Coordinates of C-alpha atoms in Angstrom, one line a residue:
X855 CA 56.1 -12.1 30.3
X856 CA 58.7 -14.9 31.5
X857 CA 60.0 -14.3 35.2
X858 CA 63.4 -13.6 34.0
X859 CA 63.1 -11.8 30.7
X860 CA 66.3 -12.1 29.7
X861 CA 68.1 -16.3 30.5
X862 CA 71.8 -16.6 29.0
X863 CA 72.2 -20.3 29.0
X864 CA 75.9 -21.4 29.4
X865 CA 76.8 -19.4 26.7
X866 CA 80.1 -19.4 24.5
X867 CA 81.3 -18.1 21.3
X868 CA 84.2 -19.2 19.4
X869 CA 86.1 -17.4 16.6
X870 CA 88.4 -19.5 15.2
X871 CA 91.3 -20.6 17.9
X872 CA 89.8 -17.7 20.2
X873 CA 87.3 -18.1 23.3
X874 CA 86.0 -14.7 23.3
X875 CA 82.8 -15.8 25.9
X876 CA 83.5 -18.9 28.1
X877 CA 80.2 -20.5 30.1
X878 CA 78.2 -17.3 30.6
X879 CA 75.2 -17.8 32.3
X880 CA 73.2 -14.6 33.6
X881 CA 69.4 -13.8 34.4
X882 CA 68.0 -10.4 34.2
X883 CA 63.9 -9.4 35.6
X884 CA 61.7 -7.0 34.1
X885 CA 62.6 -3.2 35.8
X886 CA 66.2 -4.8 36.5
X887 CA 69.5 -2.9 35.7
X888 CA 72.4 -4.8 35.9
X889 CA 76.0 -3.6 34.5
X890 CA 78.8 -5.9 32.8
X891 CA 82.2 -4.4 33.9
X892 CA 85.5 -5.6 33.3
X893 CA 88.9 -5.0 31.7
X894 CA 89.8 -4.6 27.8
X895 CA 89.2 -7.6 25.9
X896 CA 87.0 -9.6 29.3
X897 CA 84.0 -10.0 26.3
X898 CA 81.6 -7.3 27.8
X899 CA 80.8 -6.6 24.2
X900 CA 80.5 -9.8 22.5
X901 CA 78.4 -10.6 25.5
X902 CA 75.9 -7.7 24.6
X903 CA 76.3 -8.6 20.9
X904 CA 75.1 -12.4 21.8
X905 CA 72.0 -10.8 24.4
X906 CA 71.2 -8.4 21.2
X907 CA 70.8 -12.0 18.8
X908 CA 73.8 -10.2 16.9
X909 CA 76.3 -12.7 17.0
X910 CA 74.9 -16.9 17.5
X911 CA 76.5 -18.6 20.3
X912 CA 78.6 -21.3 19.9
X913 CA 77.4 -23.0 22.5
X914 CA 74.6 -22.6 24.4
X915 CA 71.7 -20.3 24.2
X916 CA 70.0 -16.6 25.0
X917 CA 66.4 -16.5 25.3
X918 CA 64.4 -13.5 25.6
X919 CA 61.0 -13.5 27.3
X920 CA 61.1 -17.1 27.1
X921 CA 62.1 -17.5 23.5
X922 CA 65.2 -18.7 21.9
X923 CA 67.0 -15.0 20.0
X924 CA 67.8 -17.3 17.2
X925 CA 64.2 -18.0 16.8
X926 CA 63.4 -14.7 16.9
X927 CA 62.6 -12.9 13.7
X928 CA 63.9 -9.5 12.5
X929 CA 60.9 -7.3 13.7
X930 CA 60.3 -9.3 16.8
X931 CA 63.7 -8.6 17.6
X932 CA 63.3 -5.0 16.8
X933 CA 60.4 -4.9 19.0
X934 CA 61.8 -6.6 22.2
X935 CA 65.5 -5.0 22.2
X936 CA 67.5 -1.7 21.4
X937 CA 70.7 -1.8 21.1
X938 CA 73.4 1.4 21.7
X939 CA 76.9 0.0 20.1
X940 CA 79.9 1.6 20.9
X941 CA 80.5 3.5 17.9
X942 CA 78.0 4.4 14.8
X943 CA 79.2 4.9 11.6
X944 CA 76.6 6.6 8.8
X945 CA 77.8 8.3 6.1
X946 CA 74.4 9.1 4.6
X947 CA 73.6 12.5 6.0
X948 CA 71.3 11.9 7.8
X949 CA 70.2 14.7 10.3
X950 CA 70.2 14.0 14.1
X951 CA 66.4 13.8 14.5
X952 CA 66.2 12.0 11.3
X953 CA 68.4 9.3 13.6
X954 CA 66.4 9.5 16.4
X955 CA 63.4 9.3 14.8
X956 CA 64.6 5.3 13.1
X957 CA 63.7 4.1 16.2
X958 CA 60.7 4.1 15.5
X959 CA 60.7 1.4 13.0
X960 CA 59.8 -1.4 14.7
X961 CA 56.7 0.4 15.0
X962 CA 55.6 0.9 11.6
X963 CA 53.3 -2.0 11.3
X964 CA 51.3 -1.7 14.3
X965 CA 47.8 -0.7 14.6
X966 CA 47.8 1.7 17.5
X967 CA 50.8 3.5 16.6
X968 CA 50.5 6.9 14.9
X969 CA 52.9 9.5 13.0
X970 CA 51.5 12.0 16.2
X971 CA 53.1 9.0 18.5
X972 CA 56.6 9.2 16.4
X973 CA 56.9 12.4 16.7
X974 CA 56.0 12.8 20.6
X975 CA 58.8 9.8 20.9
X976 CA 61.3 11.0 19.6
X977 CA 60.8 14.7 21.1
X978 CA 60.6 12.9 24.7
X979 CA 64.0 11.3 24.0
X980 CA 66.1 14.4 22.5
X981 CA 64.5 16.3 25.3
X982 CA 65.7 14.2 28.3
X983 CA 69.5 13.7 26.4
X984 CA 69.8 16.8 25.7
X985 CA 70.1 16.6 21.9
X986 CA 67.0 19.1 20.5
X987 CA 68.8 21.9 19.8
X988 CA 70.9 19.5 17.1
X989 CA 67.6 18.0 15.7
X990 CA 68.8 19.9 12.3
X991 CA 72.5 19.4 12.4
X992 CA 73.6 16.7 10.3
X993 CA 74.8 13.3 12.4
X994 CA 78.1 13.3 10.8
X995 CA 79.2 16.7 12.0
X996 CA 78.8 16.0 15.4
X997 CA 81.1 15.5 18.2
X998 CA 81.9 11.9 19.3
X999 CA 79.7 12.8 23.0
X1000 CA 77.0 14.1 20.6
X1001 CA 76.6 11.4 18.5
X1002 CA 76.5 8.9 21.6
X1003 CA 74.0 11.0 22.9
X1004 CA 72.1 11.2 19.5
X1005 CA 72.2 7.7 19.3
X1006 CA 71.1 7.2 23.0
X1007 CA 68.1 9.1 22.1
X1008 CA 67.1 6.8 19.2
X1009 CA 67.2 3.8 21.7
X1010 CA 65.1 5.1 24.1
X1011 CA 62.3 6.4 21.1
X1012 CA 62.5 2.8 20.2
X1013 CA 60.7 2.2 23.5
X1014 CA 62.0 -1.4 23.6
X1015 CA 61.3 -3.3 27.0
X1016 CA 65.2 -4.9 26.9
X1017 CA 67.7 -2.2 26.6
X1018 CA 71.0 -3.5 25.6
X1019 CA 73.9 -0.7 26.4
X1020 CA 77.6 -0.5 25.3
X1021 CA 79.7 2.3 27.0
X1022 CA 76.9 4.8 27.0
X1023 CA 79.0 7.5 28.7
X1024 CA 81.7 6.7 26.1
X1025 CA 83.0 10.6 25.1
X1026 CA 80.8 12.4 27.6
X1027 CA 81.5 15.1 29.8
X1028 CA 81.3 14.7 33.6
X1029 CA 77.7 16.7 33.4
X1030 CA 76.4 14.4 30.4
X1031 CA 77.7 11.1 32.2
X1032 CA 75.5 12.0 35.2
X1033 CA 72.5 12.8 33.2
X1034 CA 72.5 9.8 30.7
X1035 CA 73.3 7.1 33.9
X1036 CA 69.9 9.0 35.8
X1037 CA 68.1 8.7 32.4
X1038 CA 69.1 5.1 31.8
X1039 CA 68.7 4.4 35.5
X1040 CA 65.2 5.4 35.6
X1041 CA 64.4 2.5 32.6
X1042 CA 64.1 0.6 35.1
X1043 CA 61.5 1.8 37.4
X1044 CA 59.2 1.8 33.9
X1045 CA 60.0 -1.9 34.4
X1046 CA 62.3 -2.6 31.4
X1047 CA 64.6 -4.6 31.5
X1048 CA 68.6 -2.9 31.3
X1049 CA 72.3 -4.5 31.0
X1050 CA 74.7 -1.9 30.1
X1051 CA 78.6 -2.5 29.4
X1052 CA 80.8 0.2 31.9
X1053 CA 84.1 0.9 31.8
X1054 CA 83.5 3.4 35.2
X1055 CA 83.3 0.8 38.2
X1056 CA 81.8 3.9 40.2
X1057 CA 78.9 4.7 37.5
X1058 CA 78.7 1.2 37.6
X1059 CA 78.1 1.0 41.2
X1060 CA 75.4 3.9 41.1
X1061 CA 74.0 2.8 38.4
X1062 CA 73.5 -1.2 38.8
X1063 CA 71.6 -3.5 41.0
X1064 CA 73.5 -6.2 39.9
X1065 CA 77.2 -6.4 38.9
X1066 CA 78.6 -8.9 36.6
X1067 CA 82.6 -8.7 36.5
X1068 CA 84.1 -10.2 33.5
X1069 CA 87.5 -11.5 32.8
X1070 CA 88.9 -14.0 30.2
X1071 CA 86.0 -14.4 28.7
X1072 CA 84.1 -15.9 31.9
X1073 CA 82.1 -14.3 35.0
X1074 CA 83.8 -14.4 38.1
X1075 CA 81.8 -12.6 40.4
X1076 CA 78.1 -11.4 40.2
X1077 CA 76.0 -9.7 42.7
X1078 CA 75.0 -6.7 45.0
X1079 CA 77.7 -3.5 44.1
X1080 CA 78.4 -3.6 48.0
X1081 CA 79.2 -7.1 48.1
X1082 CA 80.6 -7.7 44.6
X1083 CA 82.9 -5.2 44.3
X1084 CA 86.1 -5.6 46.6
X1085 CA 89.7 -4.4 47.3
X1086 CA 91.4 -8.3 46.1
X1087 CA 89.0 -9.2 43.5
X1088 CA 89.4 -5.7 41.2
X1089 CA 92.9 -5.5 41.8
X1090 CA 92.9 -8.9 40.7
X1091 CA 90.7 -8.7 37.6
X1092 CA 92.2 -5.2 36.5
X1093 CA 96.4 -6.1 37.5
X1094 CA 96.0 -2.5 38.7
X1095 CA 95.8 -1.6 43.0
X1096 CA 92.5 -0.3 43.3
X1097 CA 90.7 0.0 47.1
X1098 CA 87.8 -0.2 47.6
X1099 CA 85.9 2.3 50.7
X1100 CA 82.4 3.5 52.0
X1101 CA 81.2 6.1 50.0
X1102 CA 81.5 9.4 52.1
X1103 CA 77.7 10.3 50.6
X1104 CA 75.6 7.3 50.0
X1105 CA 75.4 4.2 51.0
X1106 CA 77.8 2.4 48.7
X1107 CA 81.1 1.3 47.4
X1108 CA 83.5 3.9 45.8
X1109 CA 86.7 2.5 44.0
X1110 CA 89.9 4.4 44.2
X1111 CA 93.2 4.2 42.9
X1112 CA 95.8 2.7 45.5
X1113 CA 99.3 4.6 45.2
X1114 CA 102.3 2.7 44.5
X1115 CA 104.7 2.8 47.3
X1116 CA 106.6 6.0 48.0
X1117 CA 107.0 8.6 50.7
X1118 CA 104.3 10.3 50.4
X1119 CA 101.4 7.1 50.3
X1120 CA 98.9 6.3 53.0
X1121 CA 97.7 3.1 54.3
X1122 CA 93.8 2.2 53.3
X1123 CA 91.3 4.3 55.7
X1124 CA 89.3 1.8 57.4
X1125 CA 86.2 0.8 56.1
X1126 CA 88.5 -0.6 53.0
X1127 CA 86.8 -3.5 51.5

C-alpha cells in the first residue's frame, strides 16, 4: 500500500472555455478523513468526480495506491473506491436492499467471498444507517434523506478502502446528520482512506482531520480545522460575515454567522479567530 493512498497531481479539468479545477494538488493516508468545503460552484464535485477516475483530468494526474486512475480498469476501480454522488436517479424498481446489496459487485469474482458474506454486508450497513426497516420498500418511493441514506449504505457494503463522499448529509435530519458523520467518521479508524464534499463548515470541522477550502476552482487553504478555518479567510471565500470562536464543548472551531450592523448586534466574544 503506497504511503499516500490517494496523490492528486497538479490537477485541472477544462470544459470548453470553463476552468472548473485549477492546479489541485492534495494527498490523502490510509485511516485519513479529510473534507473538501467550499461555496457553490468552488469544484468540490468535479474534484471528487476526477479522485473517483470519473471524469480524466486535463491536466495532470490522480493516482490511487500508487497507480495512475486512468490506468485503472473497471473492477479495479470498483474494488479500490466507492463513490456516494449527490443525487441517484433509478427508475427500475429496485427495492432498497436490492440497492444496497449492488455494492457488492465488485466482489463477485473473488475467491474468498461468499453469498453468506453478501448478505452479512449489506445487513451491517442498513443496520448502522438506519435503513432495515425499508429493506422491502421500493428505492423510488423513498424520501430524498432516505434514499441518501440507502445509498450510503451501499457504499459502505462495498467495503472499498477509498471512500469518495458528495454531501452525505444532503436531505437529513439533524439526528441522521449526526449518525451518518459518526458512521463515516469511524471509516477511518478501520484505516480507509475518506474525502467527503460538506457544505456544513461545522460537520466539517468535527468530522475532518484535514480541511481543504475550495474557491474558483483552486485550493486556497488546507490544513488542521483549528488552524485552517478563520474569521478573514471564510468570510472571504463565502462573501458572507462568518466568525469564527472556540467551541463551548470540545476542543475546536465553531463557525457562526456575524450579524449585519444594527442596534441590536454584538461585537465578536473573544476567542474569535
Amino acid at each position: 500500500m503506497a504511503e499516500s493512498f490517494v496523490q492528486v497531481e497538479a490537477v485541472s479539468f477544462r470544459i470548453g472555455d470553463a476552468l472548473l479545477v485549477r492546479d489541485v494538488s492534495l494527498d490523502v493516508r490510509p485511516g485519513e478523513r479529510v473534507a473538501i468545503v467550499g461555496p457553490n460552484g468552488a469544484g468540490k464535485s468535479t474534484l471528487l468526480h476526477l479522485v473517483a477516475g470519473d471524469l480524466a483530468p486535463s491536466t495532470g494526474r490522480v493516482l490511487l495506491d500508487g497507480a495512475d486512475v486512468a490506468q485503472r480498469s473497471f473492477d479495479e476501480l470498483a474494488r479500490l473506491r466507492s463513490m456516494l454522488t449527490q443525487r441517484s436517479v433509478i427508475d427500475v424498481p429496485y427495492t432498497a436492499a436490492q440497492i444496497v446489496a449492488m455494492g457488492r459487485f465488485p466482489h463477485r469474482h473473488d475467491a474468498n467471498n461468499t453469498s453468506s458474506l453478501d448478505q452479512a454486508a449489506v445487513r451491517r450497513a442498513m443496520a448502522v444507517t438506519d435503513t432495515t426497516r425499508f429493506s422491502t420498500r421500493v428505492f423510488g418511493t423513498l424520501s430524498g434523506g432516505e434514499k441518501t441514506r440507502v445509498s450510503l449504505a451501499r457504499v459502505l457494503a462495498q467495503e472499498a478502502p477509498i471512500v469518495l463522499l458528495d454531501e452525505p448529509t444532503t436531505a437529513l435530519d439533524l439526528a441522521h446528520q449526526q449518525r451518518v458523520l459518526r458512521t463515516v467518521g469511524s471509516l477511518g479508524a478501520e484505516g480507509r482512506a475518506v474525502i467527503a464534499v460538506l457544505h456544513d463548515l461545522n460537520s466539517a470541522a468535527a468530522f475532518a482531520d484535514v480541511i481543504h477550502i475550495m474557491h474558483g476552482g483552486s485550493i486556497v487553504a488546507f490544513g488542521d480545522p483549528k488552524a485552517v478555518l478563520s474569521t478573514e479567510l471564510l468570510s472571504d471565500v463565502f462573501a458572507t460575515p462568518l466568525i469564527v470562536v472556540d467551541h463551548p464543548l470540545h476542543d475546536g472551531p465553531l463557525v457562526l454567522p456575524a450579524r449585519h450592523q444594527g442596534t441590536h448586534d454584538r461585537s465578536p466574544r473573544d476567542g474569535s479567530r
